[in-house]
Structures are given as C-alpha cells and as structure tokens.
Amino acid sequence: MIVTRFAPSPNGPLHLGHAYSAILAHDLARDAGGRFLLRIEDIDGPRSRPELTDAFRRDLEWLGLEWEEMPSQSTRLESYEEAARGLLRRGYLYPCTCTRAEIEALEPRLGSQGAIYPGTCKGARLDPAKPAALRLDVDRAMADTGELVWEDALAGKQVADPREAGDVVIVRKDAPASYHLAATLDDAADGVTLVTRGADLFPATHIHRLLQALLGLPVPRWHHHALLLDESGRKLAKRRGSPSLADRRSTGEDGLLLAEQLRLHRFPSGISLASA
C-alpha cells in the first residue's frame, strides 16, 4: 500500500507550488487505495509560526483534499536526539564551529545544494565555548555501508552519491536536528513508502539514503516531481512573496476548481511547470 505525505514548514504561507505537491501526493495515494499524510515540520526555531498550521489545514480542505495528520516534528525531539547520539557515539558525526561566512570565505567547491563544506573542523581541536553543529562524516559512513541504491518513480534506479553534498549538518547549532535527520526519521516513523516532494530535493535523497543505512531504517521509494516556476523562471518560494493560497481563499476563488486546473497542468498566468 502506498503511504505518502505532504510535510510543510510553518515559516510562511502555502503557495501554488505547495498546492501542486500536496495534490500530487494526495492523488497518488488515493488512486492506489493508500494513505495520504500531513506532517508539520515545525522545528525551524523562531521562523516557525504556529498560527500557520491551521491555515495550512484550511488550504488543504479548500483544495478538496483529505488526509491523516501525523505528530508534528516539535513532538519528536527525543527521537532526533537519540539518533544523533548514536551516530556520534559510532563516530559518524563530528562537531563543527564554522559559520556560514567563514565557510564562504574559504571559497569552497560548489555542489548542487550550494557550498560544499571543506572539512575544516574534522579532526581539529575546537573551542568548547563556541556553539557547534554536528556534521556527517560522509567518507567514513560510506566506507562502512558500501554502495547504496535508491529508486525514484520518475528517474529510476539511482546509485547514492552523498559525497556530492559533502559533510552536511545533521544537528544544527540552533535546532535539535537538520532537515536531513528529521525528515528521514519521520518518514520511517510514519510508515511512508513513497516520499513525494519537489525535484529541488533530489540531491538530498542521496544523504537520506545513507542515513537510512546507518540507522537501520526501511527504504521507501521517492517521487521527485517538477517544480512550478514564476514568470522569471524561478521556483515559487515563500521568501520571494509568491501569492499565497490563503490570499486566494480570501478572494472567494474556487479551491476545487483550482485543484482540478493544477491536475490538468493549466496554471494561472505567469506560472509554468519546469521541464524535465
């Protein structure tokens, strides 16, 4: 049975890109007689706005979607801490006190997800008074797991290549877990069998597959869908003020009709679907 999910973060209102992703996940589950889950990813510190979670539910109802709600991330901190302690104890994590500005000043190699951490703190003696994140020692982890594979519903079988992202942060300085650790643990806890999300997160899946191997978690399939783009060809984003679903609801727009138009790839003026 397909179990998939929509997992928004309440750090800004949902927009059409979120609607497209939620509808796709919902329909994949519905058409297969499976389950569609909603999980709120609310551990982004002060950026998380609890009042937005009710707006998210109203948005999904307005679109005509039905879901099962899972526990939010803020209720799962103990599981993240336990997993991180285990990875640290086994030597797969190391502390890092570098700031983003310090990393950028080193002019690091760039990957698909931005600057690749050059390993400055690996094996270094650090100031214990400075805040430290925990990074994944990818080389050591891959040496123990060997080659790993995963499958995307659209792109097919993939050989995991987590080295392309470098030693990513697993526990942030300001949060109990990074997206990589929290999402990987949550999907396993929720019994997700098909991770439905945007193609911009395709590179992150290589890291998630490695974490699954290290933590002994089940391996789902993935479905990385194309993104909606604005008139300038950039993906829709909260930080760029893409029009919200809440604003559309407030004007009396028909949410059921909008959902059907999105299913048919009939997008509002200025919105397009990224090519494969």
PDB file of C-alpha atoms in Angstrom:
ATOM      1  CA  MET A   1       0.000   0.000   0.000  1.00  0.00           C
ATOM      2  CA  ILE A   2       1.261   3.460  -0.889  1.00  0.00           C
ATOM      3  CA  VAL A   3       1.724   5.757   2.092  1.00  0.00           C
ATOM      4  CA  THR A   4       2.880   9.218   1.105  1.00  0.00           C
ATOM      5  CA  ARG A   5       2.899  12.618   2.712  1.00  0.00           C
ATOM      6  CA  PHE A   6       2.858  16.387   2.473  1.00  0.00           C
ATOM      7  CA  ALA A   7       5.207  17.958   5.030  1.00  0.00           C
ATOM      8  CA  PRO A   8       5.142  21.773   5.024  1.00  0.00           C
ATOM      9  CA  SER A   9       7.073  24.050   7.366  1.00  0.00           C
ATOM     10  CA  PRO A  10       5.079  26.835   9.054  1.00  0.00           C
ATOM     11  CA  ASN A  11       7.602  29.549   8.258  1.00  0.00           C
ATOM     12  CA  GLY A  12       5.406  31.156   5.621  1.00  0.00           C
ATOM     13  CA  PRO A  13       2.040  30.638   3.904  1.00  0.00           C
ATOM     14  CA  LEU A  14       1.468  27.922   1.329  1.00  0.00           C
ATOM     15  CA  HIS A  15       1.514  28.900  -2.345  1.00  0.00           C
ATOM     16  CA  LEU A  16       0.650  27.212  -5.648  1.00  0.00           C
ATOM     17  CA  GLY A  17       3.827  25.143  -5.612  1.00  0.00           C
ATOM     18  CA  HIS A  18       2.772  23.619  -2.304  1.00  0.00           C
ATOM     19  CA  ALA A  19      -0.735  23.045  -3.641  1.00  0.00           C
ATOM     20  CA  TYR A  20       0.651  21.200  -6.667  1.00  0.00           C
ATOM     21  CA  SER A  21       2.845  18.981  -4.472  1.00  0.00           C
ATOM     22  CA  ALA A  22       0.061  18.214  -1.987  1.00  0.00           C
ATOM     23  CA  ILE A  23      -2.437  17.392  -4.738  1.00  0.00           C
ATOM     24  CA  LEU A  24       0.031  15.093  -6.482  1.00  0.00           C
ATOM     25  CA  ALA A  25       0.829  13.216  -3.261  1.00  0.00           C
ATOM     26  CA  HIS A  26      -2.855  13.011  -2.332  1.00  0.00           C
ATOM     27  CA  ASP A  27      -3.826  11.640  -5.728  1.00  0.00           C
ATOM     28  CA  LEU A  28      -1.011   9.085  -5.843  1.00  0.00           C
ATOM     29  CA  ALA A  29      -2.249   7.678  -2.536  1.00  0.00           C
ATOM     30  CA  ARG A  30      -5.958   7.901  -3.381  1.00  0.00           C
ATOM     31  CA  ASP A  31      -5.623   6.263  -6.780  1.00  0.00           C
ATOM     32  CA  ALA A  32      -3.724   3.325  -5.245  1.00  0.00           C
ATOM     33  CA  GLY A  33      -6.078   2.927  -2.288  1.00  0.00           C
ATOM     34  CA  GLY A  34      -3.309   4.144   0.018  1.00  0.00           C
ATOM     35  CA  ARG A  35      -2.868   6.772   2.712  1.00  0.00           C
ATOM     36  CA  PHE A  36      -2.062  10.484   2.411  1.00  0.00           C
ATOM     37  CA  LEU A  37      -0.437  12.014   5.484  1.00  0.00           C
ATOM     38  CA  LEU A  38       0.046  15.584   6.668  1.00  0.00           C
ATOM     39  CA  ARG A  39       3.073  16.287   8.857  1.00  0.00           C
ATOM     40  CA  ILE A  40       4.022  19.739  10.111  1.00  0.00           C
ATOM     41  CA  GLU A  41       7.791  20.319  10.130  1.00  0.00           C
ATOM     42  CA  ASP A  42       7.950  22.927  12.895  1.00  0.00           C
ATOM     43  CA  ILE A  43      11.455  22.921  14.380  1.00  0.00           C
ATOM     44  CA  ASP A  44      12.826  25.884  12.442  1.00  0.00           C
ATOM     45  CA  GLY A  45      13.260  27.971  15.597  1.00  0.00           C
ATOM     46  CA  PRO A  46      11.696  31.443  15.640  1.00  0.00           C
ATOM     47  CA  ARG A  47      10.828  31.171  11.951  1.00  0.00           C
ATOM     48  CA  SER A  48       8.164  28.571  12.780  1.00  0.00           C
ATOM     49  CA  ARG A  49       4.797  30.292  13.242  1.00  0.00           C
ATOM     50  CA  PRO A  50       2.282  28.011  14.986  1.00  0.00           C
ATOM     51  CA  GLU A  51      -0.694  30.026  13.736  1.00  0.00           C
ATOM     52  CA  LEU A  52       0.081  28.985  10.168  1.00  0.00           C
ATOM     53  CA  THR A  53      -0.683  25.309  10.799  1.00  0.00           C
ATOM     54  CA  ASP A  54      -4.425  25.966  10.992  1.00  0.00           C
ATOM     55  CA  ALA A  55      -4.176  27.994   7.784  1.00  0.00           C
ATOM     56  CA  PHE A  56      -2.452  25.008   6.137  1.00  0.00           C
ATOM     57  CA  ARG A  57      -5.359  22.756   7.093  1.00  0.00           C
ATOM     58  CA  ARG A  58      -7.874  25.244   5.734  1.00  0.00           C
ATOM     59  CA  ASP A  59      -5.876  25.471   2.497  1.00  0.00           C
ATOM     60  CA  LEU A  60      -5.934  21.685   2.024  1.00  0.00           C
ATOM     61  CA  GLU A  61      -9.652  21.492   2.816  1.00  0.00           C
ATOM     62  CA  TRP A  62     -10.276  24.307   0.330  1.00  0.00           C
ATOM     63  CA  LEU A  63      -8.487  22.252  -2.324  1.00  0.00           C
ATOM     64  CA  GLY A  64     -10.733  19.281  -1.535  1.00  0.00           C
ATOM     65  CA  LEU A  65      -8.010  17.078  -0.035  1.00  0.00           C
ATOM     66  CA  GLU A  66      -8.419  14.560   2.780  1.00  0.00           C
ATOM     67  CA  TRP A  67      -5.557  13.421   4.975  1.00  0.00           C
ATOM     68  CA  GLU A  68      -4.382  11.730   8.139  1.00  0.00           C
ATOM     69  CA  GLU A  69      -2.413  14.025  10.393  1.00  0.00           C
ATOM     70  CA  MET A  70       0.814  12.757  11.915  1.00  0.00           C
ATOM     71  CA  PRO A  71       2.589  14.147  15.005  1.00  0.00           C
ATOM     72  CA  SER A  72       4.478  17.350  14.250  1.00  0.00           C
ATOM     73  CA  GLN A  73       8.260  17.468  14.435  1.00  0.00           C
ATOM     74  CA  SER A  74       8.215  19.502  17.656  1.00  0.00           C
ATOM     75  CA  THR A  75       6.773  16.440  19.433  1.00  0.00           C
ATOM     76  CA  ARG A  76       9.576  14.186  18.184  1.00  0.00           C
ATOM     77  CA  LEU A  77      12.700  15.885  19.513  1.00  0.00           C
ATOM     78  CA  GLU A  78      13.669  12.939  21.704  1.00  0.00           C
ATOM     79  CA  SER A  79      13.868  10.610  18.717  1.00  0.00           C
ATOM     80  CA  TYR A  80      16.151  13.035  16.861  1.00  0.00           C
ATOM     81  CA  GLU A  81      18.414  13.431  19.886  1.00  0.00           C
ATOM     82  CA  GLU A  82      18.627   9.680  20.400  1.00  0.00           C
ATOM     83  CA  ALA A  83      19.552   9.040  16.774  1.00  0.00           C
ATOM     84  CA  ALA A  84      22.164  11.806  16.792  1.00  0.00           C
ATOM     85  CA  ARG A  85      23.730  10.462  19.988  1.00  0.00           C
ATOM     86  CA  GLY A  86      24.008   7.034  18.414  1.00  0.00           C
ATOM     87  CA  LEU A  87      25.634   8.372  15.245  1.00  0.00           C
ATOM     88  CA  LEU A  88      28.052  10.463  17.308  1.00  0.00           C
ATOM     89  CA  ARG A  89      28.948   7.533  19.531  1.00  0.00           C
ATOM     90  CA  ARG A  90      29.699   5.385  16.490  1.00  0.00           C
ATOM     91  CA  GLY A  91      32.000   8.043  15.047  1.00  0.00           C
ATOM     92  CA  TYR A  92      29.845   9.161  12.126  1.00  0.00           C
ATOM     93  CA  LEU A  93      29.383  12.760  13.337  1.00  0.00           C
ATOM     94  CA  TYR A  94      31.893  15.423  14.302  1.00  0.00           C
ATOM     95  CA  PRO A  95      31.439  18.917  15.784  1.00  0.00           C
ATOM     96  CA  CYS A  96      31.822  21.989  13.601  1.00  0.00           C
ATOM     97  CA  THR A  97      32.005  25.584  14.849  1.00  0.00           C
ATOM     98  CA  CYS A  98      32.328  27.203  11.405  1.00  0.00           C
ATOM     99  CA  THR A  99      29.899  29.951  10.493  1.00  0.00           C
ATOM    100  CA  ARG A 100      28.448  30.289   7.012  1.00  0.00           C
ATOM    101  CA  ALA A 101      30.565  33.402   6.439  1.00  0.00           C
ATOM    102  CA  GLU A 102      33.726  31.538   7.436  1.00  0.00           C
ATOM    103  CA  ILE A 103      32.934  28.713   5.033  1.00  0.00           C
ATOM    104  CA  GLU A 104      32.203  31.107   2.169  1.00  0.00           C
ATOM    105  CA  ALA A 105      35.453  32.963   2.852  1.00  0.00           C
ATOM    106  CA  LEU A 106      37.318  29.742   2.040  1.00  0.00           C
ATOM    107  CA  GLU A 107      35.780  29.790  -1.456  1.00  0.00           C
ATOM    108  CA  PRO A 108      34.661  26.174  -1.234  1.00  0.00           C
ATOM    109  CA  ARG A 109      33.728  23.972  -4.147  1.00  0.00           C
ATOM    110  CA  LEU A 110      30.079  24.366  -5.139  1.00  0.00           C
ATOM    111  CA  GLY A 111      27.650  21.470  -5.493  1.00  0.00           C
ATOM    112  CA  SER A 112      24.004  21.217  -6.429  1.00  0.00           C
ATOM    113  CA  GLN A 113      22.989  22.353  -2.940  1.00  0.00           C
ATOM    114  CA  GLY A 114      25.477  25.209  -2.658  1.00  0.00           C
ATOM    115  CA  ALA A 115      28.874  25.391  -0.957  1.00  0.00           C
ATOM    116  CA  ILE A 116      30.442  22.042  -0.091  1.00  0.00           C
ATOM    117  CA  TYR A 117      31.939  22.115   3.382  1.00  0.00           C
ATOM    118  CA  PRO A 118      35.719  21.631   3.083  1.00  0.00           C
ATOM    119  CA  GLY A 119      36.075  19.668   6.325  1.00  0.00           C
ATOM    120  CA  THR A 120      37.810  22.421   8.289  1.00  0.00           C
ATOM    121  CA  CYS A 121      36.757  21.107  11.710  1.00  0.00           C
ATOM    122  CA  LYS A 122      37.175  17.405  11.009  1.00  0.00           C
ATOM    123  CA  GLY A 123      39.767  16.176  13.485  1.00  0.00           C
ATOM    124  CA  ALA A 124      40.528  19.713  14.672  1.00  0.00           C
ATOM    125  CA  ARG A 125      40.778  20.879  18.272  1.00  0.00           C
ATOM    126  CA  LEU A 126      37.814  23.211  18.788  1.00  0.00           C
ATOM    127  CA  ASP A 127      36.977  25.923  21.294  1.00  0.00           C
ATOM    128  CA  PRO A 128      34.398  24.257  23.585  1.00  0.00           C
ATOM    129  CA  ALA A 129      32.854  27.653  24.331  1.00  0.00           C
ATOM    130  CA  LYS A 130      31.795  28.173  20.712  1.00  0.00           C
ATOM    131  CA  PRO A 131      28.424  26.820  19.514  1.00  0.00           C
ATOM    132  CA  ALA A 132      28.918  23.720  17.406  1.00  0.00           C
ATOM    133  CA  ALA A 133      26.821  21.873  14.857  1.00  0.00           C
ATOM    134  CA  LEU A 134      27.300  18.165  14.166  1.00  0.00           C
ATOM    135  CA  ARG A 135      28.288  17.155  10.648  1.00  0.00           C
ATOM    136  CA  LEU A 136      28.125  13.761   8.973  1.00  0.00           C
ATOM    137  CA  ASP A 137      31.482  12.245   8.109  1.00  0.00           C
ATOM    138  CA  VAL A 138      30.339  11.011   4.718  1.00  0.00           C
ATOM    139  CA  ASP A 139      33.573   9.243   3.762  1.00  0.00           C
ATOM    140  CA  ARG A 140      33.641   7.220   6.979  1.00  0.00           C
ATOM    141  CA  ALA A 141      29.945   6.397   6.690  1.00  0.00           C
ATOM    142  CA  MET A 142      30.239   5.277   3.064  1.00  0.00           C
ATOM    143  CA  ALA A 143      33.263   3.149   3.909  1.00  0.00           C
ATOM    144  CA  ASP A 144      31.041   1.192   6.310  1.00  0.00           C
ATOM    145  CA  THR A 145      27.850   0.996   4.251  1.00  0.00           C
ATOM    146  CA  GLY A 146      29.340   0.363   0.830  1.00  0.00           C
ATOM    147  CA  GLU A 147      27.386   1.184  -2.313  1.00  0.00           C
ATOM    148  CA  LEU A 148      23.758   2.135  -1.755  1.00  0.00           C
ATOM    149  CA  VAL A 149      20.929   2.466  -4.244  1.00  0.00           C
ATOM    150  CA  TRP A 150      17.501   4.067  -4.216  1.00  0.00           C
ATOM    151  CA  GLU A 151      14.656   4.360  -6.696  1.00  0.00           C
ATOM    152  CA  ASP A 152      12.788   7.376  -7.984  1.00  0.00           C
ATOM    153  CA  ALA A 153       9.409   6.829  -9.624  1.00  0.00           C
ATOM    154  CA  LEU A 154      10.339   9.140 -12.495  1.00  0.00           C
ATOM    155  CA  ALA A 155      14.140   8.900 -12.772  1.00  0.00           C
ATOM    156  CA  GLY A 156      14.504   5.199 -11.998  1.00  0.00           C
ATOM    157  CA  LYS A 157      17.271   3.459 -10.054  1.00  0.00           C
ATOM    158  CA  GLN A 158      19.944   5.707  -8.547  1.00  0.00           C
ATOM    159  CA  VAL A 159      23.314   4.919  -7.003  1.00  0.00           C
ATOM    160  CA  ALA A 160      23.571   7.025  -3.847  1.00  0.00           C
ATOM    161  CA  ASP A 161      26.218   9.735  -4.142  1.00  0.00           C
ATOM    162  CA  PRO A 162      26.195  11.590  -0.800  1.00  0.00           C
ATOM    163  CA  ARG A 163      29.775  12.765  -1.287  1.00  0.00           C
ATOM    164  CA  GLU A 164      28.456  15.263  -3.834  1.00  0.00           C
ATOM    165  CA  ALA A 165      26.917  17.233  -0.958  1.00  0.00           C
ATOM    166  CA  GLY A 166      29.902  16.934   1.362  1.00  0.00           C
ATOM    167  CA  ASP A 167      29.751  16.583   5.135  1.00  0.00           C
ATOM    168  CA  VAL A 168      26.274  18.037   5.675  1.00  0.00           C
ATOM    169  CA  VAL A 169      24.955  19.284   9.007  1.00  0.00           C
ATOM    170  CA  ILE A 170      22.914  16.665  10.884  1.00  0.00           C
ATOM    171  CA  VAL A 171      22.353  18.603  14.122  1.00  0.00           C
ATOM    172  CA  ARG A 172      22.183  22.374  13.763  1.00  0.00           C
ATOM    173  CA  LYS A 173      23.592  24.850  16.254  1.00  0.00           C
ATOM    174  CA  ASP A 174      20.113  26.294  16.802  1.00  0.00           C
ATOM    175  CA  ALA A 175      17.910  23.205  16.419  1.00  0.00           C
ATOM    176  CA  PRO A 176      17.894  19.564  17.570  1.00  0.00           C
ATOM    177  CA  ALA A 177      18.134  18.243  14.023  1.00  0.00           C
ATOM    178  CA  SER A 178      18.657  19.331  10.448  1.00  0.00           C
ATOM    179  CA  TYR A 179      16.096  18.662   7.748  1.00  0.00           C
ATOM    180  CA  HIS A 180      18.128  15.625   6.680  1.00  0.00           C
ATOM    181  CA  LEU A 181      17.889  13.819  10.007  1.00  0.00           C
ATOM    182  CA  ALA A 182      14.369  14.882  10.988  1.00  0.00           C
ATOM    183  CA  ALA A 183      12.702  14.080   7.666  1.00  0.00           C
ATOM    184  CA  THR A 184      14.462  10.717   7.392  1.00  0.00           C
ATOM    185  CA  LEU A 185      13.408   9.648  10.882  1.00  0.00           C
ATOM    186  CA  ASP A 186       9.877  10.993  10.479  1.00  0.00           C
ATOM    187  CA  ASP A 187       9.236   9.167   7.212  1.00  0.00           C
ATOM    188  CA  ALA A 188      10.303   5.913   8.832  1.00  0.00           C
ATOM    189  CA  ALA A 189       8.193   6.536  11.945  1.00  0.00           C
ATOM    190  CA  ASP A 190       5.144   7.379   9.836  1.00  0.00           C
ATOM    191  CA  GLY A 191       5.487   4.288   7.644  1.00  0.00           C
ATOM    192  CA  VAL A 192       5.949   6.325   4.468  1.00  0.00           C
ATOM    193  CA  THR A 193       6.534   4.080   1.461  1.00  0.00           C
ATOM    194  CA  LEU A 194       6.640   6.810  -1.216  1.00  0.00           C
ATOM    195  CA  VAL A 195       8.324  10.136  -0.448  1.00  0.00           C
ATOM    196  CA  THR A 196       6.647  12.702  -2.696  1.00  0.00           C
ATOM    197  CA  ARG A 197       8.448  16.041  -2.943  1.00  0.00           C
ATOM    198  CA  GLY A 198       9.905  18.563  -5.379  1.00  0.00           C
ATOM    199  CA  ALA A 199      12.813  17.910  -7.711  1.00  0.00           C
ATOM    200  CA  ASP A 200      14.865  20.522  -5.848  1.00  0.00           C
ATOM    201  CA  LEU A 201      15.239  17.944  -3.053  1.00  0.00           C
ATOM    202  CA  PHE A 202      16.508  15.179  -5.356  1.00  0.00           C
ATOM    203  CA  PRO A 203      20.156  15.694  -4.254  1.00  0.00           C
ATOM    204  CA  ALA A 204      19.150  15.480  -0.573  1.00  0.00           C
ATOM    205  CA  THR A 205      17.868  11.960  -1.112  1.00  0.00           C
ATOM    206  CA  HIS A 206      21.431  10.671  -1.503  1.00  0.00           C
ATOM    207  CA  ILE A 207      22.093  11.821   2.071  1.00  0.00           C
ATOM    208  CA  HIS A 208      18.802  10.415   3.328  1.00  0.00           C
ATOM    209  CA  ARG A 209      19.579   7.025   1.816  1.00  0.00           C
ATOM    210  CA  LEU A 210      22.893   6.994   3.673  1.00  0.00           C
ATOM    211  CA  LEU A 211      21.199   7.908   6.962  1.00  0.00           C
ATOM    212  CA  GLN A 212      18.671   5.103   6.461  1.00  0.00           C
ATOM    213  CA  ALA A 213      21.524   2.629   6.087  1.00  0.00           C
ATOM    214  CA  LEU A 214      23.346   3.927   9.173  1.00  0.00           C
ATOM    215  CA  LEU A 215      20.190   3.951  11.309  1.00  0.00           C
ATOM    216  CA  GLY A 216      18.737   0.653  10.075  1.00  0.00           C
ATOM    217  CA  LEU A 217      15.596   2.304   8.686  1.00  0.00           C
ATOM    218  CA  PRO A 218      13.309   0.978   5.931  1.00  0.00           C
ATOM    219  CA  VAL A 219      13.942   2.342   2.442  1.00  0.00           C
ATOM    220  CA  PRO A 220      10.942   3.878   0.661  1.00  0.00           C
ATOM    221  CA  ARG A 221      10.651   4.840  -2.983  1.00  0.00           C
ATOM    222  CA  TRP A 222      10.742   8.505  -3.975  1.00  0.00           C
ATOM    223  CA  HIS A 223       8.760  10.628  -6.417  1.00  0.00           C
ATOM    224  CA  HIS A 224      10.526  13.920  -7.154  1.00  0.00           C
ATOM    225  CA  HIS A 225       8.098  15.993  -9.185  1.00  0.00           C
ATOM    226  CA  ALA A 226       8.789  19.009 -11.382  1.00  0.00           C
ATOM    227  CA  LEU A 227       8.515  22.453  -9.790  1.00  0.00           C
ATOM    228  CA  LEU A 228       6.202  25.330 -10.586  1.00  0.00           C
ATOM    229  CA  LEU A 229       8.049  28.410 -11.841  1.00  0.00           C
ATOM    230  CA  ASP A 230       7.156  32.091 -11.785  1.00  0.00           C
ATOM    231  CA  GLU A 231       7.282  34.463 -14.742  1.00  0.00           C
ATOM    232  CA  SER A 232      11.037  34.916 -14.280  1.00  0.00           C
ATOM    233  CA  GLY A 233      11.655  31.159 -14.423  1.00  0.00           C
ATOM    234  CA  ARG A 234      12.417  30.784 -10.713  1.00  0.00           C
ATOM    235  CA  LYS A 235      10.674  28.272  -8.489  1.00  0.00           C
ATOM    236  CA  LEU A 236       7.820  29.605  -6.408  1.00  0.00           C
ATOM    237  CA  ALA A 237       9.062  30.409  -2.911  1.00  0.00           C
ATOM    238  CA  LYS A 238       7.738  31.868   0.320  1.00  0.00           C
ATOM    239  CA  ARG A 239      10.772  34.113   0.682  1.00  0.00           C
ATOM    240  CA  ARG A 240      10.045  35.775  -2.668  1.00  0.00           C
ATOM    241  CA  GLY A 241       6.451  36.510  -1.726  1.00  0.00           C
ATOM    242  CA  SER A 242       4.757  34.093  -4.105  1.00  0.00           C
ATOM    243  CA  PRO A 243       0.953  34.639  -3.819  1.00  0.00           C
ATOM    244  CA  SER A 244      -0.452  32.517  -1.014  1.00  0.00           C
ATOM    245  CA  LEU A 245      -3.320  30.065  -1.046  1.00  0.00           C
ATOM    246  CA  ALA A 246      -4.792  31.936   1.930  1.00  0.00           C
ATOM    247  CA  ASP A 247      -4.988  35.102  -0.175  1.00  0.00           C
ATOM    248  CA  ARG A 248      -6.717  33.174  -2.942  1.00  0.00           C
ATOM    249  CA  ARG A 249      -9.190  31.731  -0.447  1.00  0.00           C
ATOM    250  CA  SER A 250      -9.964  35.186   0.947  1.00  0.00           C
ATOM    251  CA  THR A 251     -10.944  36.500  -2.505  1.00  0.00           C
ATOM    252  CA  GLY A 252     -13.553  33.755  -2.912  1.00  0.00           C
ATOM    253  CA  GLU A 253     -11.661  31.756  -5.521  1.00  0.00           C
ATOM    254  CA  ASP A 254     -12.982  28.215  -6.031  1.00  0.00           C
ATOM    255  CA  GLY A 255     -10.387  25.891  -4.498  1.00  0.00           C
ATOM    256  CA  LEU A 256     -11.860  22.740  -6.033  1.00  0.00           C
ATOM    257  CA  LEU A 257     -11.656  24.291  -9.488  1.00  0.00           C
ATOM    258  CA  LEU A 258      -8.087  25.442  -8.858  1.00  0.00           C
ATOM    259  CA  ALA A 259      -7.119  21.909  -7.810  1.00  0.00           C
ATOM    260  CA  GLU A 260      -8.586  20.445 -10.995  1.00  0.00           C
ATOM    261  CA  GLN A 261      -6.747  23.017 -13.096  1.00  0.00           C
ATOM    262  CA  LEU A 262      -3.462  22.145 -11.389  1.00  0.00           C
ATOM    263  CA  ARG A 263      -4.080  18.456 -12.056  1.00  0.00           C
ATOM    264  CA  LEU A 264      -4.520  19.281 -15.736  1.00  0.00           C
ATOM    265  CA  HIS A 265      -1.388  21.493 -15.756  1.00  0.00           C
ATOM    266  CA  ARG A 266      -3.492  24.546 -16.506  1.00  0.00           C
ATOM    267  CA  PHE A 267      -1.706  27.151 -14.460  1.00  0.00           C
ATOM    268  CA  PRO A 268      -2.537  30.782 -13.696  1.00  0.00           C
ATOM    269  CA  SER A 269      -0.937  33.418 -15.911  1.00  0.00           C
ATOM    270  CA  GLY A 270       2.819  33.646 -15.380  1.00  0.00           C
ATOM    271  CA  ILE A 271       3.099  30.183 -13.780  1.00  0.00           C
ATOM    272  CA  SER A 272       4.654  27.231 -15.608  1.00  0.00           C
ATOM    273  CA  LEU A 273       5.932  23.740 -14.874  1.00  0.00           C
ATOM    274  CA  ALA A 274       9.680  23.199 -15.091  1.00  0.00           C
ATOM    275  CA  SER A 275      10.762  20.982 -17.958  1.00  0.00           C
ATOM    276  CA  ALA A 276      12.292  17.598 -17.168  1.00  0.00           C
TER     277      ALA A 276
END
